[in-house]
XYZ file of C-alpha atoms in Angstrom:
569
model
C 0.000 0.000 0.000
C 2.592 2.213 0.590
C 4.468 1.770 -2.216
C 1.700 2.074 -3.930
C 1.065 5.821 -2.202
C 4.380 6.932 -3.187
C 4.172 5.921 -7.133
C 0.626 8.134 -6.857
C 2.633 11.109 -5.300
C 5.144 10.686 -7.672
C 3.250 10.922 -10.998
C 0.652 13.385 -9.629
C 3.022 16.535 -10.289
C 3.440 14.595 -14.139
C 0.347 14.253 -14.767
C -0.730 17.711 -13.769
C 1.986 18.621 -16.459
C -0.410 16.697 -19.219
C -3.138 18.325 -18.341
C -2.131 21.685 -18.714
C -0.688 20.666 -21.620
C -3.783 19.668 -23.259
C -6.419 22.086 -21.539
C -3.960 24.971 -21.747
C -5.472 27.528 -24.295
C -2.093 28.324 -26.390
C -2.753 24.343 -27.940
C -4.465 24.968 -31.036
C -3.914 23.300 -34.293
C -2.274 25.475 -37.081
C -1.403 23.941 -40.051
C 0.710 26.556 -41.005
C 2.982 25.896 -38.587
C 6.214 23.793 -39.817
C 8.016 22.177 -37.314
C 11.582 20.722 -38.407
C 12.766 17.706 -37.313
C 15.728 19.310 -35.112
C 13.284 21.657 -33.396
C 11.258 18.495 -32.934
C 13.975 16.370 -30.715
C 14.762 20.181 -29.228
C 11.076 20.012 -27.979
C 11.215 16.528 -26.987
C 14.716 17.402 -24.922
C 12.941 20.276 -23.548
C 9.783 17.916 -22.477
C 11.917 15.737 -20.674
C 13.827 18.322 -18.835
C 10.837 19.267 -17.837
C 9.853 15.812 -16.881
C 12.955 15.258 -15.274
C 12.996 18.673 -12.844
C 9.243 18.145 -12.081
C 9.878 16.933 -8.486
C 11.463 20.143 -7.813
C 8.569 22.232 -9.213
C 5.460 24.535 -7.500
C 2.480 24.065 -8.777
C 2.867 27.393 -10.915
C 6.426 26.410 -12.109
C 4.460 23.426 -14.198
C 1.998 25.964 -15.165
C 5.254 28.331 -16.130
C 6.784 25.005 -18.192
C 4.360 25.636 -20.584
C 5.895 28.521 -22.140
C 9.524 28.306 -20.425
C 10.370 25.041 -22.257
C 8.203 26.029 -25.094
C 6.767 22.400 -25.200
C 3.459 23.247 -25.906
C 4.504 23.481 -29.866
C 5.466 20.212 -29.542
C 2.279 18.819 -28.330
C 0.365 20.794 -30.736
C 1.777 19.424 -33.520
C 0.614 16.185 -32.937
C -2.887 16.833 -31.374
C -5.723 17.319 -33.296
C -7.906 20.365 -31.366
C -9.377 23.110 -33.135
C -8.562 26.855 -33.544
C -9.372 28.829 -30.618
C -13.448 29.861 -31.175
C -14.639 33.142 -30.073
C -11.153 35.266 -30.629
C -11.664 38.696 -29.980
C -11.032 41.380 -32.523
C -7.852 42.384 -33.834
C -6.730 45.701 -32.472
C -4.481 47.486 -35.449
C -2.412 49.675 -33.334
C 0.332 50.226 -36.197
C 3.360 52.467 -35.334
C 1.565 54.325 -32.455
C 2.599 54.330 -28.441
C -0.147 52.304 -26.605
C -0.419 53.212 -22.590
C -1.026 50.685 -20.344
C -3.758 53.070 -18.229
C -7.207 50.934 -18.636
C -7.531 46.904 -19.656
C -7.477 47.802 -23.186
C -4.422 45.903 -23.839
C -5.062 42.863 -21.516
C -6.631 40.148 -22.391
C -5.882 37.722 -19.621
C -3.865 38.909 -16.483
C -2.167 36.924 -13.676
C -1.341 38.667 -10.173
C -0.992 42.129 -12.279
C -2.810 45.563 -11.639
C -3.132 48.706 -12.751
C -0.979 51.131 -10.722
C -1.608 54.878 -10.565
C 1.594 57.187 -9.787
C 1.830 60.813 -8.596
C 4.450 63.256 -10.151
C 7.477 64.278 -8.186
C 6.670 67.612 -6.286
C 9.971 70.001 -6.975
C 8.715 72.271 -4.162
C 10.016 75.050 -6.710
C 8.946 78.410 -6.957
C 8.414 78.929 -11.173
C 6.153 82.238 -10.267
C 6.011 83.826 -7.010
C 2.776 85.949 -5.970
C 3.351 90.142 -6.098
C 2.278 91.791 -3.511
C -0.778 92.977 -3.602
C -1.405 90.917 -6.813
C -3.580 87.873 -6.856
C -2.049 85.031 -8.779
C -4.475 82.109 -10.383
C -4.737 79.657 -13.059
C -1.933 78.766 -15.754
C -1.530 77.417 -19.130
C 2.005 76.157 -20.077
C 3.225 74.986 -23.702
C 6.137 74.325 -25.888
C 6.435 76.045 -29.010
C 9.992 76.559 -30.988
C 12.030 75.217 -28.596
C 10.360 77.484 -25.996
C 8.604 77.179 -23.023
C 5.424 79.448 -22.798
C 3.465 80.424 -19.298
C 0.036 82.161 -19.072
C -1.084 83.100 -15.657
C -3.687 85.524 -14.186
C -2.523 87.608 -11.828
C -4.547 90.245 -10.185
C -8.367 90.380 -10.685
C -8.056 88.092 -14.319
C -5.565 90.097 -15.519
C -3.584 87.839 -17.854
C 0.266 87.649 -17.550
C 3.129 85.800 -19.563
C 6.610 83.976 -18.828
C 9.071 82.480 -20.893
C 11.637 80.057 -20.685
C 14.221 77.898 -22.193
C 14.115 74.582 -20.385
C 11.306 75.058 -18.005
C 12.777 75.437 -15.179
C 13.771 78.532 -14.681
C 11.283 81.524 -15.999
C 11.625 84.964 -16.989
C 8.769 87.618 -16.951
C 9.262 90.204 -19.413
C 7.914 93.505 -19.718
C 5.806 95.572 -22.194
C 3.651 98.490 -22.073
C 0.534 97.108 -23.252
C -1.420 97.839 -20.183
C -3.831 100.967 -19.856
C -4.771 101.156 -16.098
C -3.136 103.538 -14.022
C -3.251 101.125 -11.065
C -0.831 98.732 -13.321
C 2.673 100.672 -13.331
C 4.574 100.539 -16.387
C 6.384 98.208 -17.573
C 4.819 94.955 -16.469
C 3.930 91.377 -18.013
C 0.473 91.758 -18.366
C -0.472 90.915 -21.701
C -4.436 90.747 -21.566
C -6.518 93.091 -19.485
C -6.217 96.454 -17.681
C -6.735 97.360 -21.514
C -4.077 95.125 -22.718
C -6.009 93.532 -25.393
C -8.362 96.301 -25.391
C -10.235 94.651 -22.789
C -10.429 95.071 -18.815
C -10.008 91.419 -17.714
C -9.397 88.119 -19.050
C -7.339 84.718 -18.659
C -7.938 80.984 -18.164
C -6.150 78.837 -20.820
C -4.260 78.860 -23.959
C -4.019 76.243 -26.814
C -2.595 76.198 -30.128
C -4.869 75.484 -33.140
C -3.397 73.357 -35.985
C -6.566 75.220 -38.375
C -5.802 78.823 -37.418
C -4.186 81.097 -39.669
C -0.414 81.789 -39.030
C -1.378 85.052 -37.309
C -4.142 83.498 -35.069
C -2.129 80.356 -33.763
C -2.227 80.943 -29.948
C -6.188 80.962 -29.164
C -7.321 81.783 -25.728
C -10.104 80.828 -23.544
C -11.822 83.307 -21.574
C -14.194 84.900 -19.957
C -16.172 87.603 -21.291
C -19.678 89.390 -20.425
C -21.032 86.183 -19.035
C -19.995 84.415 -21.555
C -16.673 82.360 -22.965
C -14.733 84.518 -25.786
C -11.776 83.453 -27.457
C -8.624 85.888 -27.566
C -6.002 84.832 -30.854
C -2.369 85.791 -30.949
C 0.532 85.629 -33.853
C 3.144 85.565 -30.428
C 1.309 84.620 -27.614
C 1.776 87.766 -26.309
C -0.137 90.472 -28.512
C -3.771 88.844 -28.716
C -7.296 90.420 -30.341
C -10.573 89.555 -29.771
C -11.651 87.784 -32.585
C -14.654 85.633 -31.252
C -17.717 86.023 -28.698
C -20.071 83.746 -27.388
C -18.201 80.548 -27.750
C -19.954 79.347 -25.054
C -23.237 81.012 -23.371
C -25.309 80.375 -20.229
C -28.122 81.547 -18.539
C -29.429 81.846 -15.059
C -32.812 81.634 -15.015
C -32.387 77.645 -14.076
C -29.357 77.821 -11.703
C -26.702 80.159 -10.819
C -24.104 79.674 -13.305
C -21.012 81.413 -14.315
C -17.579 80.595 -15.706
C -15.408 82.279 -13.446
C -12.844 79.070 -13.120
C -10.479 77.503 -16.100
C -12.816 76.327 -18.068
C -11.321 74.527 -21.651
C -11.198 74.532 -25.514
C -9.073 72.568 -27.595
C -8.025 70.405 -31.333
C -9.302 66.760 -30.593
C -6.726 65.466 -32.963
C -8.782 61.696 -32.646
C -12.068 63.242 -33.779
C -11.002 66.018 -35.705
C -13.099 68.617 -34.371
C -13.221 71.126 -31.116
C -14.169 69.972 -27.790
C -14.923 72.301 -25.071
C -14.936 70.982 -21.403
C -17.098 73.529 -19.036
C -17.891 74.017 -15.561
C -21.624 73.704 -15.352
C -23.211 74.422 -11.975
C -25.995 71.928 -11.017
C -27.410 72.872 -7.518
C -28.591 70.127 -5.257
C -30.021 69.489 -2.015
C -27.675 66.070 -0.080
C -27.634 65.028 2.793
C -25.114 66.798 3.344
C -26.930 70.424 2.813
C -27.257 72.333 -0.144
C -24.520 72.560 -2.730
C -23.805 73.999 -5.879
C -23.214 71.180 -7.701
C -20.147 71.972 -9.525
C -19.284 69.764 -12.360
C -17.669 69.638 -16.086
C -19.400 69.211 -19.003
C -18.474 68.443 -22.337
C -19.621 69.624 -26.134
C -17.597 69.157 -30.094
C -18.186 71.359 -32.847
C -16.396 71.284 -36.412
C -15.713 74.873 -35.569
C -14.760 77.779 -33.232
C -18.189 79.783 -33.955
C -20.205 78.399 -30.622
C -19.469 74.946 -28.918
C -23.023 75.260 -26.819
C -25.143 76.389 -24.096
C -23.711 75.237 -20.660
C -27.413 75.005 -19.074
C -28.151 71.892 -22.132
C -24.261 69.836 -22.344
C -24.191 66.755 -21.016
C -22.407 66.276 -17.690
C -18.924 64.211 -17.901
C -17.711 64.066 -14.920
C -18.917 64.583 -11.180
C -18.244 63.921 -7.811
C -20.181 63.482 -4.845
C -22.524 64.911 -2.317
C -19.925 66.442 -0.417
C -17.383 67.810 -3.314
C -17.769 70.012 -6.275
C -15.437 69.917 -9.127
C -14.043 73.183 -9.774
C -11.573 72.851 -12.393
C -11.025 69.968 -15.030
C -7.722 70.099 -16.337
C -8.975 67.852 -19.088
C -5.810 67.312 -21.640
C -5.223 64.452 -25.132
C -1.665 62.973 -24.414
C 0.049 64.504 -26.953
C 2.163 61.384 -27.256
C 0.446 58.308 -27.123
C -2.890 56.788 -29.283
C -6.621 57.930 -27.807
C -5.640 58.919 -24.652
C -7.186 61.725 -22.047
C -5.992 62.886 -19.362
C -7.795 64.580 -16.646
C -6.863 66.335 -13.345
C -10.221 67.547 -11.297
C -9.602 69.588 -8.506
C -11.742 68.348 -6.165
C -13.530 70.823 -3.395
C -14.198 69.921 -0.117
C -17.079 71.783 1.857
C -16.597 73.154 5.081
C -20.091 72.615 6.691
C -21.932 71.667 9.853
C -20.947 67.995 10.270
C -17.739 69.327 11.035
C -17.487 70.107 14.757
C -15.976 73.089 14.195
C -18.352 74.728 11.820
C -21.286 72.873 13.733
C -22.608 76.580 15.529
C -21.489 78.806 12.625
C -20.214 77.709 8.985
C -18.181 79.951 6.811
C -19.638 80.474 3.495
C -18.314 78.743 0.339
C -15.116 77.577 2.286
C -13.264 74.770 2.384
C -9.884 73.237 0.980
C -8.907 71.964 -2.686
C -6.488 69.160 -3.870
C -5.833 67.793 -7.817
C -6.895 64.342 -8.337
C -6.869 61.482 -11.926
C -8.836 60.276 -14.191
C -8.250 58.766 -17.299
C -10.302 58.387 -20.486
C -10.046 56.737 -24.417
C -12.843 59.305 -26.195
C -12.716 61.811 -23.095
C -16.504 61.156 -22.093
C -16.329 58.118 -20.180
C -14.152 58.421 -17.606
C -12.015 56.154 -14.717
C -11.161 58.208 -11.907
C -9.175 55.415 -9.904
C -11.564 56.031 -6.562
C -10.362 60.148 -6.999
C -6.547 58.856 -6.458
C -5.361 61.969 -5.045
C -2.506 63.339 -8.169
C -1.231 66.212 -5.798
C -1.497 65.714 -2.648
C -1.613 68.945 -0.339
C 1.643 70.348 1.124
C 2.279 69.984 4.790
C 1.502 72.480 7.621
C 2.906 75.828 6.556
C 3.972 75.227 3.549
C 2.844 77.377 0.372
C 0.689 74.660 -1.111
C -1.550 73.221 1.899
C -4.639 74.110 1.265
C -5.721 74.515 -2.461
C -3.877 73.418 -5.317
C -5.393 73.898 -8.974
C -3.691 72.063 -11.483
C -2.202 74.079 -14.990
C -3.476 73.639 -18.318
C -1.082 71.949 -20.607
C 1.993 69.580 -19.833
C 5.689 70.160 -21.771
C 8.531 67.924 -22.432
C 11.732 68.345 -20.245
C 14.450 68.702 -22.791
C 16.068 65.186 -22.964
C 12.571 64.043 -23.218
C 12.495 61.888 -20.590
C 9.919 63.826 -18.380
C 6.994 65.495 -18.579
C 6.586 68.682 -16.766
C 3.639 70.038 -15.215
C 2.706 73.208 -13.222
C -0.112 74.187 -10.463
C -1.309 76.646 -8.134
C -0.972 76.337 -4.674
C -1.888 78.511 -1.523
C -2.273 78.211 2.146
C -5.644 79.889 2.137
C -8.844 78.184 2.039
C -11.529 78.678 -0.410
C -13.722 81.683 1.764
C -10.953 83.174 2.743
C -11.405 86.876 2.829
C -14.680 86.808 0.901
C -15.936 88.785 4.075
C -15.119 89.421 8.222
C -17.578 86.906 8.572
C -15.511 84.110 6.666
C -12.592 85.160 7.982
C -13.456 85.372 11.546
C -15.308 81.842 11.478
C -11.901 80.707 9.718
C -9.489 82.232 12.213
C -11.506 80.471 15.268
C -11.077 76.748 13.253
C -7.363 77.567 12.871
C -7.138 77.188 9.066
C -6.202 80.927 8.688
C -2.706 81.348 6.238
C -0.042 82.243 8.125
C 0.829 84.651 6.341
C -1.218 83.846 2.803
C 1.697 82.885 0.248
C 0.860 81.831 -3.619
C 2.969 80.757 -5.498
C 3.138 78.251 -9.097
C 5.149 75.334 -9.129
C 6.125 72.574 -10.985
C 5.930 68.873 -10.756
C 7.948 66.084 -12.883
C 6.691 62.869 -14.145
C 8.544 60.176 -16.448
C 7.335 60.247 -20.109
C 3.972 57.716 -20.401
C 4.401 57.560 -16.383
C 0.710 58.117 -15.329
C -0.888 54.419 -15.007
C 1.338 50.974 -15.199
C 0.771 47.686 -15.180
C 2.637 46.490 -11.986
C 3.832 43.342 -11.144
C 4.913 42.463 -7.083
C 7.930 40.370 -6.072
C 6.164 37.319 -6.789
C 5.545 38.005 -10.554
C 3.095 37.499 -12.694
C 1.769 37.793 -16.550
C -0.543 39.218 -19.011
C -1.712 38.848 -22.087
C -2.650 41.115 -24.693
C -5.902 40.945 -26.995
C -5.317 40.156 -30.981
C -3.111 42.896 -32.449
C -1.915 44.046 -35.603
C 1.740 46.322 -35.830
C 3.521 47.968 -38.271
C 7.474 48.458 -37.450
C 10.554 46.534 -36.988
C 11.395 46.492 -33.415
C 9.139 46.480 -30.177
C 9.855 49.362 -27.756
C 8.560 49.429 -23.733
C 8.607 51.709 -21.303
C 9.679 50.055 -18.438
C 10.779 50.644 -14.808
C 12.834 47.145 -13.053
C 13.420 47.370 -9.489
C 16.573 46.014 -8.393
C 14.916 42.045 -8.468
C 12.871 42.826 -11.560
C 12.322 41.107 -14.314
C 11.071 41.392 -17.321
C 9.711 38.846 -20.858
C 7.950 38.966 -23.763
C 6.425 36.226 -26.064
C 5.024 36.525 -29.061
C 2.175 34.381 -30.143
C 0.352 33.420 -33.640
C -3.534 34.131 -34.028
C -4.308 30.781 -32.553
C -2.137 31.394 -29.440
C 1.075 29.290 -30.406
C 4.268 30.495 -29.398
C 6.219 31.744 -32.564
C 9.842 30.164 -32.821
C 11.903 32.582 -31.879
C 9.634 34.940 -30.053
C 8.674 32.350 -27.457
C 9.818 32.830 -23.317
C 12.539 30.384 -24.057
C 14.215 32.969 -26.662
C 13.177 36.123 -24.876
C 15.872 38.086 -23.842
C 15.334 38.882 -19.509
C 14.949 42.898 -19.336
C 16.666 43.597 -16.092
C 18.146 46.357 -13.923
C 16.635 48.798 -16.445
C 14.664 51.946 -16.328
C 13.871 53.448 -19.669
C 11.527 55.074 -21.797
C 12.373 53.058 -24.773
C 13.817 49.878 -24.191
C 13.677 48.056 -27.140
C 12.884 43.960 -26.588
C 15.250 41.397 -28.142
C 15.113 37.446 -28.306
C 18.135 35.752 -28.819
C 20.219 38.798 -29.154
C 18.178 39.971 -32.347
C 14.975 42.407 -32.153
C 13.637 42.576 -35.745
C 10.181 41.615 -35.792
C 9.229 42.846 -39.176
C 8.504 39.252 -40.873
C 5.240 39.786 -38.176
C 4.586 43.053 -39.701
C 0.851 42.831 -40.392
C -0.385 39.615 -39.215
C -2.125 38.800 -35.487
C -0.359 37.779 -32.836
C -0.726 38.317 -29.154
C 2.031 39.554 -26.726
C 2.736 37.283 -24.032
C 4.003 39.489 -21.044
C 5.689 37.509 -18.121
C 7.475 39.720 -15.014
C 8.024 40.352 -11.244
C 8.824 43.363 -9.677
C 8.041 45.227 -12.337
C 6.228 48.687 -13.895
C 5.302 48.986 -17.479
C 4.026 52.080 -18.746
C 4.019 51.787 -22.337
C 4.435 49.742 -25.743
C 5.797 50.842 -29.439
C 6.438 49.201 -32.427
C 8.497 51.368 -34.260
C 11.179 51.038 -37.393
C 15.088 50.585 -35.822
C 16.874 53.987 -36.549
C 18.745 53.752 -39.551
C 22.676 54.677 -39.303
């Protein structure tokens, strides 16, 4: 009896092997698959190195065999089971950097997640506050090799920086201002009758369909209504178009007084506005004003809608409002949106605090994620927090409104960003009554400081797919490429590890592309690391044709994908 026990724990772990051989979904029958008789006794050799080690083996490591020892070829040349039914479609994704930020690109997963990161805070100061001078929203882009800033300063006033790596910024001066409270010279370059208008600001974009004088178009505010501003420079700018956007407020009070956005949707071809539209609502939490961002296209500039009738994109809860959207398409990657909500928290009578007396329209402000592939349905992670307040008196602990627009650092490794921070609370200094209320909580600035800063994030770096210590694997729907070489942006830690096979349309590992040839990407951290088997990393004879990518790693972020043509010399 007890011999017999042992043989039956003996052959157990080699007959599990079997079985996962033949239920294991990469066994199909393709009969265009030829199989020469060398790679035939290399599979049987492999099979009985893995029959030969299996005492040794986890219950995953026979799983792992599968692909390791490539055997699975082997079997399937000699079984006689159907093509995989029910194969999803093909995804053509050509020359064009995918991001890993949704489950687009996974099929099948394995101890993987989706990871969101926050950007490095630099604690820098790119534009200080004036005294006596309010300082608000931004827009940053590149253009020429140069770094452009917008920022209102001073009752929506409209002010401009330069710089040449976007780091360091310079303010320059003009006399284009006509208010005698603005001295002469100054940076203003729209309102106080720059622009021949008293106020104005928000954002900036750059229109691929303007004119060469009218490239620069800004967003803003203008008798209760959004305008657009155009500039040859960036820096001299006409009004050239009104009522853009309209509201009304006979059924709520709305008004556009915070960054609201217009910009080129490049995937659509046509001009999307994102607006703050004020719904007011009773919770259970009190009354609230319901701020929220909706969303409209037009094929032109003439009028992208009425607030009151868009269609609401994206909202929070009883408790927050929305104020700004920060809604952005990734400039370098295929249908991809970023956005970066500020979300408002209410000061109100469920705090003790406020439980006698609440201030009015108070409370604190933070910039939080969400991610989108036609920027109307959106994933915002659970509101993962994107910039996190700064500590007790520091410039940045109680609001912080994220800046239109992100630039490249210049070895393009980076993306920069920029924000608003303050110490003061929404409320503050709306009245005595606000402030006093304030002062008695202990969330009064001491003193008030504002300042813009920026933050640094790796190129692609928003979302990964992670793998822990343990590893695991993923595996990509049905996709079609055109290039020569696969690219990934990848981050190791010190144990990770990284593989990629590379499957035919019935799931069969190609020779040469399988785990067994993949070259182990290790103690690496790049934004282009281009993947190799056996040494070599042309994959143009798959140009075309679907096949799935078999990802296997531990310890491991992976950001994005690229098949791309290898530079020529």
């Amino acid at each position: 009896m007890g011999g017999t026990g042992m043989k039956k724990k003996k052959l157990y772990p080699l007959l599990i092997i079997i079985l996962l051989l033949l239920s294991s979904n990469f066994i199909s029958y393709n009969k265009e698959e030829v199989i020469s008789n060398n790679e035939d006794e290399k599979r049987l050799e492999n099979l009985n190195v893995a029959i030969s080690n299996y005492r040794r083996w986890s219950f995953l490591e026979y799983k792992y065999a599968l692909s390791y020892y490539n055997i699975s070829t082997f079997i399937t040349k000699y079984s006689h089971y159907e093509p995989a039914k029910g194969r999803s479609e093909d995804v053509d994704i050509g020359n064009r950097r995918q991001l890993f930020v949704d489950h687009k690109f996974v099929m099948k997963k394995r101890n993987v997640e989706l990871r969101v990161h926050q950007p490095l805070k630099t604690g820098e100061t790119s534009i200080q506050s004036d005294p006596g001078r309010e300082l608000g929203s931004c827009s940053v882009l590149e253009k020429d090799d140069i770094y452009h800033m917008w920022y209102t300063s001073s009752l929506n006033s409209l002010a401009y920086a330069s710089s040449l790596d976007g780091i360091r910024w310079n303010r320059p001066f003009f006399n284009l201002t006509t208010s005698e409270d603005f001295p002469k010279p100054n940076n203003i370059v729209l309102g106080k009758g720059a622009g021949g208008v008293e106020s104005g600001g928000h954002m900036v974009f750059l229109d691929p369909n303007a004119s060469e004088g009218q490239v620069f178009q800004l967003v803003s505010g203008l008798n209760k209504a959004i305008a657009i501003f155009s500039s040859p420079d960036g820096i001299h700018w006409k009004h050239t178009r009104s009522n853009v956007v309209t509201y009304d407020t006979i059924s709520g009070p709305h008004h556009l007084d915070s960054q609201n956005i217009i910009f080129w949707d490049t995937r659509i071809e046509k001009y999307v506005t994102y607006v703050r539209k004020n719904a007011p609502k009773d919770t259970e939490y009190g009354w609230s004003q319901g701020r929220s961002v909706a969303r409209n296209e037009s094929e032109n500039l003439s009028y992208l809608g009425h607030v009151n009738d868009l269609p609401v994109v994206i909202e929070a809860g009883g408790r927050e409002d929305i104020y700004t959207s920060g809604v952005i398409q990734y400039p370098w990657a295929d249908e991809v949106y970023f956005a970066f909500p500020t979300l408002y928290y209410h000061y109100s009578n469920w705090q003790s605090e406020f439980e006698m007396e609440t201030p009015t329209n108070a409370g604190v402000l933070d910039t939080r994620f969400a991610v989108s592939r036609d920027g109307i349905n959106w994933n915002n992670f659970n509101w993962h927090t994107f910039i996190p307040l700064g500590m007790e008196g520091e410039f940045d602990s109680k609001r912080i409104y994220m800046g239109y627009g992100m630039v490249p650092s210049l070895n393009g490794r980076e993306i920069y960003m920029y924000y608003m921070g303050t110490n003061e609370t929404h409320g503050w200094n709306r009245d005595d009554r606000n402030n006093r209320i304030l002062v008695a909580a202990g969330v009064e600035p001491r003193p008030m400081q504002r300042a813009i800063s920026r933050v640094v994030l790796r190129r692609d770096g928003f979302v990964s797919i992670h793998a822990p210590y343990e590893g695991g694997d993923f595996t990509t729907p049905p996709l079609r490429f055109k290039g020569d070489q696969l690219v990934l942006n990848i981050e190791n830690r010190s144990t990770g590890e990284l593989q990629v096979e590379i499957l035919n349309e019935n799931k069969i590992p190609i020779p040469g592309y399988s785990l067994v040839d993949s070259d182990i990407i290790h103690s690496t951290n790049e934004i282009n690391r281009v993947v190799t088997w056996n040494g070599g990393s042309s994959v143009k004879r798959l140009e075309g044709k679907i096949v799935y990518l078999h990802f296997v790693l531990r310890d491991t972020d992976l950001y994005a994908l690229q098949f791309q043509d290898q530079p020529t010399l």
